[in-house]
Structure formats: structure tokens, C-alpha cells
mmCIF file of N, CA, C and O in Angstrom:
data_model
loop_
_atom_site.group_PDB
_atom_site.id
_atom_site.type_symbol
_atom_site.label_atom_id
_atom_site.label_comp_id
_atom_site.label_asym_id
_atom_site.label_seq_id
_atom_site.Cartn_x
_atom_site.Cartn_y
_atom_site.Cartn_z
ATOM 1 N N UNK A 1 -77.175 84.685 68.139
ATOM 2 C CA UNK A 1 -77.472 83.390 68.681
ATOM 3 C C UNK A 1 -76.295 82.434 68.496
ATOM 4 O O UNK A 1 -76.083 81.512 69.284
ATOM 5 N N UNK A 2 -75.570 82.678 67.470
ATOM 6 C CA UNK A 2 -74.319 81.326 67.195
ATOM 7 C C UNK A 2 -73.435 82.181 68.236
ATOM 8 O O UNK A 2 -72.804 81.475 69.023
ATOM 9 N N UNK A 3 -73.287 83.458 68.371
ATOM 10 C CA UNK A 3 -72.576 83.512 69.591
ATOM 11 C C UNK A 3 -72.339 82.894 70.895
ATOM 12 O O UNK A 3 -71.248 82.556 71.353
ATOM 13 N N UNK A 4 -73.521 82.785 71.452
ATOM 14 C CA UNK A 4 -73.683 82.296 72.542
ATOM 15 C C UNK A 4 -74.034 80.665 72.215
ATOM 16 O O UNK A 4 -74.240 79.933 73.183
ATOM 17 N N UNK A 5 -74.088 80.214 71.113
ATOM 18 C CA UNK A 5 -73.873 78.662 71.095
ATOM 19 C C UNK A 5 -72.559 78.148 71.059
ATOM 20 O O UNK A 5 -72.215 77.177 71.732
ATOM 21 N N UNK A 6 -71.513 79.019 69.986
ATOM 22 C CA UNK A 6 -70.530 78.880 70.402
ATOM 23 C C UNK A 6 -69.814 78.981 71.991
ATOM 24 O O UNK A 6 -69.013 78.155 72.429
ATOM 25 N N UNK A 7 -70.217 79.974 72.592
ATOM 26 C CA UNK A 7 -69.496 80.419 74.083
ATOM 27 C C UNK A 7 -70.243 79.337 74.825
ATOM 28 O O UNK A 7 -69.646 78.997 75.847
ATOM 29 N N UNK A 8 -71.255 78.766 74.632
ATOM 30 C CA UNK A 8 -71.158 77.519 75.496
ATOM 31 C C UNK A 8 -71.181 76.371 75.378
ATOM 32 O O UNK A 8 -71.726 75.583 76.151
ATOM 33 N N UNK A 9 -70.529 76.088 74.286
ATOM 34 C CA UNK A 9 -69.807 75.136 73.606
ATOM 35 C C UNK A 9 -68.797 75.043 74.083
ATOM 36 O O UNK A 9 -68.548 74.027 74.731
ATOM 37 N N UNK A 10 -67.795 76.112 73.935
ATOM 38 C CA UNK A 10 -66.644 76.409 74.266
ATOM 39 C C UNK A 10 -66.423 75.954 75.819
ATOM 40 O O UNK A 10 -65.719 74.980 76.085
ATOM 41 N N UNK A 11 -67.063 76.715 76.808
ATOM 42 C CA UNK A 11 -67.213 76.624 78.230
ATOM 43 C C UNK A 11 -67.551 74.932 78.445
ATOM 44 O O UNK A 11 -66.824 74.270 79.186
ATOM 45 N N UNK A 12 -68.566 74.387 77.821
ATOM 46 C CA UNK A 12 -68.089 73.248 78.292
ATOM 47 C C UNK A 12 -67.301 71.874 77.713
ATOM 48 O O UNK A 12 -67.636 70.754 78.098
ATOM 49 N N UNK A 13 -66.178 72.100 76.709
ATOM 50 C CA UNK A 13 -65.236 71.581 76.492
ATOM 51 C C UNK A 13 -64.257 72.287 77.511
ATOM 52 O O UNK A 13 -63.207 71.715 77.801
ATOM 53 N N UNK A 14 -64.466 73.106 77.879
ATOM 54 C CA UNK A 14 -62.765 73.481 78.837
ATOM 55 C C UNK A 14 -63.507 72.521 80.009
ATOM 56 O O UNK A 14 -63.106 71.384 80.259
ATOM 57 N N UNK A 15 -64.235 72.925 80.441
ATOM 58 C CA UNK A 15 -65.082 72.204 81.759
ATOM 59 C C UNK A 15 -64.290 70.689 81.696
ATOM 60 O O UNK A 15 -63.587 70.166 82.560
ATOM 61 N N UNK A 16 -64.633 70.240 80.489
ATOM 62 C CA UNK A 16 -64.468 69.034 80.752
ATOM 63 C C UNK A 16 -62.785 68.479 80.577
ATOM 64 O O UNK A 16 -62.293 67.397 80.898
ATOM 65 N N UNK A 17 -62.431 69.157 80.218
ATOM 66 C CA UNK A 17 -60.343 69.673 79.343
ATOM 67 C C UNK A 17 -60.243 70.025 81.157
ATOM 68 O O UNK A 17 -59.257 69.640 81.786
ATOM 69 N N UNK A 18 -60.772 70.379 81.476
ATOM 70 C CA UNK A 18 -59.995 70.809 82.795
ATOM 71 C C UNK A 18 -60.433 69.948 84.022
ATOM 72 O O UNK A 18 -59.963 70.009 85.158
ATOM 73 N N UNK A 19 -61.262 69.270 83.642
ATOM 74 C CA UNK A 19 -61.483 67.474 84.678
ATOM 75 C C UNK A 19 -60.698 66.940 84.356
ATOM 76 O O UNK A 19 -60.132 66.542 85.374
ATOM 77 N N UNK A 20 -60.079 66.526 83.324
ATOM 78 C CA UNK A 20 -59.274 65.651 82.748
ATOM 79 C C UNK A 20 -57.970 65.917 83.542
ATOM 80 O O UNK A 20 -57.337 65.133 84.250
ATOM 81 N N UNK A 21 -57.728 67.196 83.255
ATOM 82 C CA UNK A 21 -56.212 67.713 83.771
ATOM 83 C C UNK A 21 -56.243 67.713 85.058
ATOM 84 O O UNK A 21 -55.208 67.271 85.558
ATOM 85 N N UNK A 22 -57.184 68.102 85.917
ATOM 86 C CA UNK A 22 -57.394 67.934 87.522
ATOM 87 C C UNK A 22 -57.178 66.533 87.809
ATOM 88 O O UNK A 22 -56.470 66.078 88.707
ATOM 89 N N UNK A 23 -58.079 65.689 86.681
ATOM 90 C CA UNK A 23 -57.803 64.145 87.246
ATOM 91 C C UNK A 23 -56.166 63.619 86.874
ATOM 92 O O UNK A 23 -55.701 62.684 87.526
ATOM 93 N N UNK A 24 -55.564 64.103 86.084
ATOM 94 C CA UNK A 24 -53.973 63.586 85.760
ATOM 95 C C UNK A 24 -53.399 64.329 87.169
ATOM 96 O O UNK A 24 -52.935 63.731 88.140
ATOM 97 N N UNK A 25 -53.543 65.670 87.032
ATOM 98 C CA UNK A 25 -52.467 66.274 88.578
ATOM 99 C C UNK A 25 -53.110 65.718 89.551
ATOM 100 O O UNK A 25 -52.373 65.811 90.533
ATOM 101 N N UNK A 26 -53.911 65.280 89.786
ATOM 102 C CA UNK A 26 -54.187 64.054 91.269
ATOM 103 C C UNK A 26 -53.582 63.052 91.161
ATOM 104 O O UNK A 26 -53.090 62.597 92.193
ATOM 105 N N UNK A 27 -53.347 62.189 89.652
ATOM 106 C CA UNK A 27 -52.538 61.168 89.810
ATOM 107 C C UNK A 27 -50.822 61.597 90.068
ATOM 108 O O UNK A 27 -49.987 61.022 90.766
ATOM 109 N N UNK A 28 -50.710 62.645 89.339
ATOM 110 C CA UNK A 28 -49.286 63.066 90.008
ATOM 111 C C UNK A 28 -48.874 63.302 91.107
ATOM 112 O O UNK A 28 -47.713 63.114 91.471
ATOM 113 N N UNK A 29 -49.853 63.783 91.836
ATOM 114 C CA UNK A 29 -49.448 64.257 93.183
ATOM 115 C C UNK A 29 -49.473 62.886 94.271
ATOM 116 O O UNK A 29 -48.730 62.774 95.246
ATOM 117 N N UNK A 30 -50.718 61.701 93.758
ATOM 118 C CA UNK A 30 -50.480 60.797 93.895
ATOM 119 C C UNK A 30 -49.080 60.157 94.133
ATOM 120 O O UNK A 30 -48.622 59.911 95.249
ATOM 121 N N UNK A 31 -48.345 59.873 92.733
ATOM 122 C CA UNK A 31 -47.667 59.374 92.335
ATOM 123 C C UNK A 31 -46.305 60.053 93.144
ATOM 124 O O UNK A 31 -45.434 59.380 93.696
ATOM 125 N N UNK A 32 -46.331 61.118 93.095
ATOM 126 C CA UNK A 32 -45.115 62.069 93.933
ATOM 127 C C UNK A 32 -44.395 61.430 95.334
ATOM 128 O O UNK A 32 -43.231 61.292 95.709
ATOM 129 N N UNK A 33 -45.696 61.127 95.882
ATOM 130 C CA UNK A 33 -45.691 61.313 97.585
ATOM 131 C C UNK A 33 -45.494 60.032 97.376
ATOM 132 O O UNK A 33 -44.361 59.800 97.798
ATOM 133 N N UNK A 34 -46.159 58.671 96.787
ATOM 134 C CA UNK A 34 -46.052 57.580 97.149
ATOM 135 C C UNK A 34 -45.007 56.467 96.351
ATOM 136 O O UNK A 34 -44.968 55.282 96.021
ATOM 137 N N UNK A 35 -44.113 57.848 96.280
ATOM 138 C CA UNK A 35 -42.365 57.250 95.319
ATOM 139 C C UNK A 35 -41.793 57.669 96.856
ATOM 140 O O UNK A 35 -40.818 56.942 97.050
ATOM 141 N N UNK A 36 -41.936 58.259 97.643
ATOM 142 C CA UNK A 36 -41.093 59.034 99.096
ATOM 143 C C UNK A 36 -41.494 60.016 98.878
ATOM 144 O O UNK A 36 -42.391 60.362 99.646
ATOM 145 N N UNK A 37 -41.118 60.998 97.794
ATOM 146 C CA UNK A 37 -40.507 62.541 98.425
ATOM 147 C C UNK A 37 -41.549 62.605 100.163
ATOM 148 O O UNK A 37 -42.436 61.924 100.677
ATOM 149 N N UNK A 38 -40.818 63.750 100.504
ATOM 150 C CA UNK A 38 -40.873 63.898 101.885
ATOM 151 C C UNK A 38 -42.072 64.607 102.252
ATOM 152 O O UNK A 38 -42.546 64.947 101.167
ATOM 153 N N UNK A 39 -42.833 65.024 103.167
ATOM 154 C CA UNK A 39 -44.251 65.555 103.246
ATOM 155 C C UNK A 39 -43.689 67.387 103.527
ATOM 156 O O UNK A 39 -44.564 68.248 103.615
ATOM 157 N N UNK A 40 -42.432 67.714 103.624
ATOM 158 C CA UNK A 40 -41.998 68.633 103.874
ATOM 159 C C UNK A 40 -41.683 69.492 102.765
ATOM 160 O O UNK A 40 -41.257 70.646 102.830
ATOM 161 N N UNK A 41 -42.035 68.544 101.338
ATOM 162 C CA UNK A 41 -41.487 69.538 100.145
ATOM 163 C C UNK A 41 -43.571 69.433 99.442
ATOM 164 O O UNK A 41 -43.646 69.467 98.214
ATOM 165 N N UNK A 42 -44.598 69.351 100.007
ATOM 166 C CA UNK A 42 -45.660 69.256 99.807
ATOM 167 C C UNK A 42 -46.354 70.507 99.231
ATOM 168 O O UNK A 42 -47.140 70.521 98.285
ATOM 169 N N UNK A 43 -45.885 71.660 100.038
ATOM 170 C CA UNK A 43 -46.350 73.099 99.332
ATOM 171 C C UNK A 43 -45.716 73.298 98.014
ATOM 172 O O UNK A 43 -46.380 73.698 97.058
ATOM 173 N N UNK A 44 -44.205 72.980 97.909
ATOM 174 C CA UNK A 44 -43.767 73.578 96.589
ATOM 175 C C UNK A 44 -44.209 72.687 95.489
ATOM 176 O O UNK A 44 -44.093 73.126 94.345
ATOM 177 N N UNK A 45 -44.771 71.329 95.691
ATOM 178 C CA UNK A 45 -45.150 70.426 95.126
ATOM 179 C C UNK A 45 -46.530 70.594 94.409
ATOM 180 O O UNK A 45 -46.907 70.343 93.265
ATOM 181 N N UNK A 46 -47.110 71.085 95.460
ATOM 182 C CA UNK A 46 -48.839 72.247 94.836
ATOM 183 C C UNK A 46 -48.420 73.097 94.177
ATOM 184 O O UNK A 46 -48.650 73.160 92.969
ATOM 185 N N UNK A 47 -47.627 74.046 94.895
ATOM 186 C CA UNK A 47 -47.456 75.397 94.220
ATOM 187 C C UNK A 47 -47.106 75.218 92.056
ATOM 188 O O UNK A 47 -47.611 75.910 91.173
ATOM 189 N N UNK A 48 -46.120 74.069 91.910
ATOM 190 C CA UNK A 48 -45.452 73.797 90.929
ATOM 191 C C UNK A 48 -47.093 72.996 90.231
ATOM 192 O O UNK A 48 -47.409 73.421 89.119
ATOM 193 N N UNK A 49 -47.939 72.034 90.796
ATOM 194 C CA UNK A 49 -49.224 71.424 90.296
ATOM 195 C C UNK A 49 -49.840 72.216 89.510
ATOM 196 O O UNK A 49 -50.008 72.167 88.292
ATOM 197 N N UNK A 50 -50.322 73.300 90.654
ATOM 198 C CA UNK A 50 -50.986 74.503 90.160
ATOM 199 C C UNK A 50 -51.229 75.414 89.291
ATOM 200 O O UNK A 50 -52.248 75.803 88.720
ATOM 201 N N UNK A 51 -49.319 75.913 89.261
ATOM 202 C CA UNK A 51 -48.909 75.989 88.128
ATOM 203 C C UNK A 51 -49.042 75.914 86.323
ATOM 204 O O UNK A 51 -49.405 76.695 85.444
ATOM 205 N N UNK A 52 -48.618 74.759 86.370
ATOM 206 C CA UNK A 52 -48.265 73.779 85.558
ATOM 207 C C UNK A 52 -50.126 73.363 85.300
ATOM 208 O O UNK A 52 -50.371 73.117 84.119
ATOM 209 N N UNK A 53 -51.210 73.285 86.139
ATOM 210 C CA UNK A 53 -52.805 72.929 85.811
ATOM 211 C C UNK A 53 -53.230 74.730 85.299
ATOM 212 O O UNK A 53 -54.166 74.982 84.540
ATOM 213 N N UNK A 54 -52.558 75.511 85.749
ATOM 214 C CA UNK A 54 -53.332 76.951 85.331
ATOM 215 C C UNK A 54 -52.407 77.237 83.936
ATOM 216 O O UNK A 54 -52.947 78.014 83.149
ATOM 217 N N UNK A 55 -51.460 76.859 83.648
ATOM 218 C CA UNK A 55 -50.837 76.953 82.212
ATOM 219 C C UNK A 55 -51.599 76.142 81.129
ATOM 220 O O UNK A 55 -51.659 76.452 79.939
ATOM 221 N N UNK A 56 -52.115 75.168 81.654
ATOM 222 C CA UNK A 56 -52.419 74.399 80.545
ATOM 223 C C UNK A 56 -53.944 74.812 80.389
ATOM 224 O O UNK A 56 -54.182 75.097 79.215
ATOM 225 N N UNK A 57 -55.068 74.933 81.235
ATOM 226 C CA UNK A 57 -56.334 75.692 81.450
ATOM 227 C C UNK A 57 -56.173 76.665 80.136
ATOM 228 O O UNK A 57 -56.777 76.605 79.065
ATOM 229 N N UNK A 58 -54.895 77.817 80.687
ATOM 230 C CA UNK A 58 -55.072 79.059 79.850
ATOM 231 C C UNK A 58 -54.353 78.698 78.160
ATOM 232 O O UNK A 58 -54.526 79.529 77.268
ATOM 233 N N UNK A 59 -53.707 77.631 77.934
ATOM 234 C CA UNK A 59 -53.341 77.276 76.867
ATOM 235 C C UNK A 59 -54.700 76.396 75.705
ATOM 236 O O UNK A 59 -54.708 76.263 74.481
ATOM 237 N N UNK A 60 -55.826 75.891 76.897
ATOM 238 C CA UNK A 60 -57.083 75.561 76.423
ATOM 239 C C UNK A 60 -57.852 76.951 75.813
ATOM 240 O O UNK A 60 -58.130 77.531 74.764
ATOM 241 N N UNK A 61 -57.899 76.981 76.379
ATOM 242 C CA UNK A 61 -58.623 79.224 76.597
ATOM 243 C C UNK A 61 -58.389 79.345 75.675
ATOM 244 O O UNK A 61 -59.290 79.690 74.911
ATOM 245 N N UNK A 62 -57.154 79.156 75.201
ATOM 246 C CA UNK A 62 -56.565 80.337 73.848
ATOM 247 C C UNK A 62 -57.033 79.487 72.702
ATOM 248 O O UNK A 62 -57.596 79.988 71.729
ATOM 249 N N UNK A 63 -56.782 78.111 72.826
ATOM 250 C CA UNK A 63 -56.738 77.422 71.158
ATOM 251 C C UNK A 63 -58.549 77.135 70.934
ATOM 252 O O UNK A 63 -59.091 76.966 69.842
ATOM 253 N N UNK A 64 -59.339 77.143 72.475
ATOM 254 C CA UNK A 64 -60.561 76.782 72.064
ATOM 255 C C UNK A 64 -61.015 77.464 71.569
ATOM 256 O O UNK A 64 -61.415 77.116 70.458
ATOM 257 N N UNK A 65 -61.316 79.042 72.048
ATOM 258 C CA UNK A 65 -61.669 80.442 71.622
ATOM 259 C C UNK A 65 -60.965 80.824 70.077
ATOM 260 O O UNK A 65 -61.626 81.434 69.237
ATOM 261 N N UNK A 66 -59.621 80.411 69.834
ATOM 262 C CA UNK A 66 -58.903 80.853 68.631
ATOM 263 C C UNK A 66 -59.328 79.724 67.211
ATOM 264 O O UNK A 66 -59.531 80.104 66.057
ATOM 265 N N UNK A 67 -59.379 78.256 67.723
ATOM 266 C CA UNK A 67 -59.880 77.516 66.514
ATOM 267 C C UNK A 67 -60.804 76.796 66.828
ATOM 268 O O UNK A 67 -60.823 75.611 66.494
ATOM 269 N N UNK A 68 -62.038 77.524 67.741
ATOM 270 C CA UNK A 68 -63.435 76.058 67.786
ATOM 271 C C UNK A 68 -63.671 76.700 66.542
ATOM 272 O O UNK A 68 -63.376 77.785 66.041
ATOM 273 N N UNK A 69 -64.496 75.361 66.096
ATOM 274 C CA UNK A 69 -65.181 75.859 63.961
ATOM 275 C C UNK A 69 -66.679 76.338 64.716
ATOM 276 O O UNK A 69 -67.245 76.155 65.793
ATOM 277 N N UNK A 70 -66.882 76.940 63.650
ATOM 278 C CA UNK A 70 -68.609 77.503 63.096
ATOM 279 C C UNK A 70 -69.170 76.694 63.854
ATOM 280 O O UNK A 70 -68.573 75.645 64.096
ATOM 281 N N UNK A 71 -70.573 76.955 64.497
ATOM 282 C CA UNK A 71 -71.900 76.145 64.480
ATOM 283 C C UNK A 71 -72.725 76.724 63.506
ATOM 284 O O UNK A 71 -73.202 77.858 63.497
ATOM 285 N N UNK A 72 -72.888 75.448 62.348
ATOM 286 C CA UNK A 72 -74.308 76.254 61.233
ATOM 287 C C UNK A 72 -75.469 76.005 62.438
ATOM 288 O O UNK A 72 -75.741 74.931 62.974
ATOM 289 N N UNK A 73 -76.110 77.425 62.715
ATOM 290 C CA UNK A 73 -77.469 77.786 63.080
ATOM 291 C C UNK A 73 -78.573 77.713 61.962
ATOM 292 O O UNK A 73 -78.595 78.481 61.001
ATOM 293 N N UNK A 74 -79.498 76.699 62.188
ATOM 294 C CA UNK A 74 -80.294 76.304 60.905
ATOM 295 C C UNK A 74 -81.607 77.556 60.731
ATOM 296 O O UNK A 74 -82.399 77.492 59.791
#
């Protein structure tokens, strides 16, 4: 049972670790386009978002799974 309290514990701190980060790379991509750059460098601009949002996801993954603490199950 603390298994699965932990695993969805876990699941929804990334859930929410990974709104956060979706909502910052929207402000970047925001922020990108409405400094100039050109609408012609737009794919490598995702491609690099994407990136850079699936590195940090899987860098959540690792430290949530590696140091969430105990739940005492009473």
C-alpha cells in the first residue's frame, strides 16, 4: 500500500513540476518571437523548447523517484 501511495504522490508532483515548466517555456517562446527573431527560425526554436522541457521532466523523474521520503502508513 505505501507503494502505490508513494507512486502517486510522486506522479502528481511531476504533474504539477511539469505545468510549471510548460508554463515558463510558453513564456519563452513568448518572449523569443516578441524580441524579433524571425518566424523562419520557429521549428528549431520548438525543437531546442522541447528539448530543453523533456530534460528537465526526466531530471524530475530521477530525483523524485530517487529522494521522495517515506509515507508513514498508519
Amino acid at each position: 500500500m505505501e507503494v502505490l501511495i508513494r507512486t502517486v504522490a510522486i506522479l502528481v508532483e511531476l504533474l504539477i513540476l511539469a505545468l510549471v515548466i510548460g508554463a515558463l517555456l510558453t513564456g519563452v517562446w513568448l518572449t523569443v518571437f516578441d524580441l524579433g527573431l524571425g518566424a523562419k527560425y520557429r521549428k528549431i526554436v520548438a525543437m531546442a523548447l522541447v528539448l530543453v522541457g523533456g530534460m528537465v521532466v526526466i531530471f524530475f523523474i530521477a530525483h523524485l523517484t530517487l529522494f521522495y521520503p517515506t509515507i508513514p502508513v498508519p
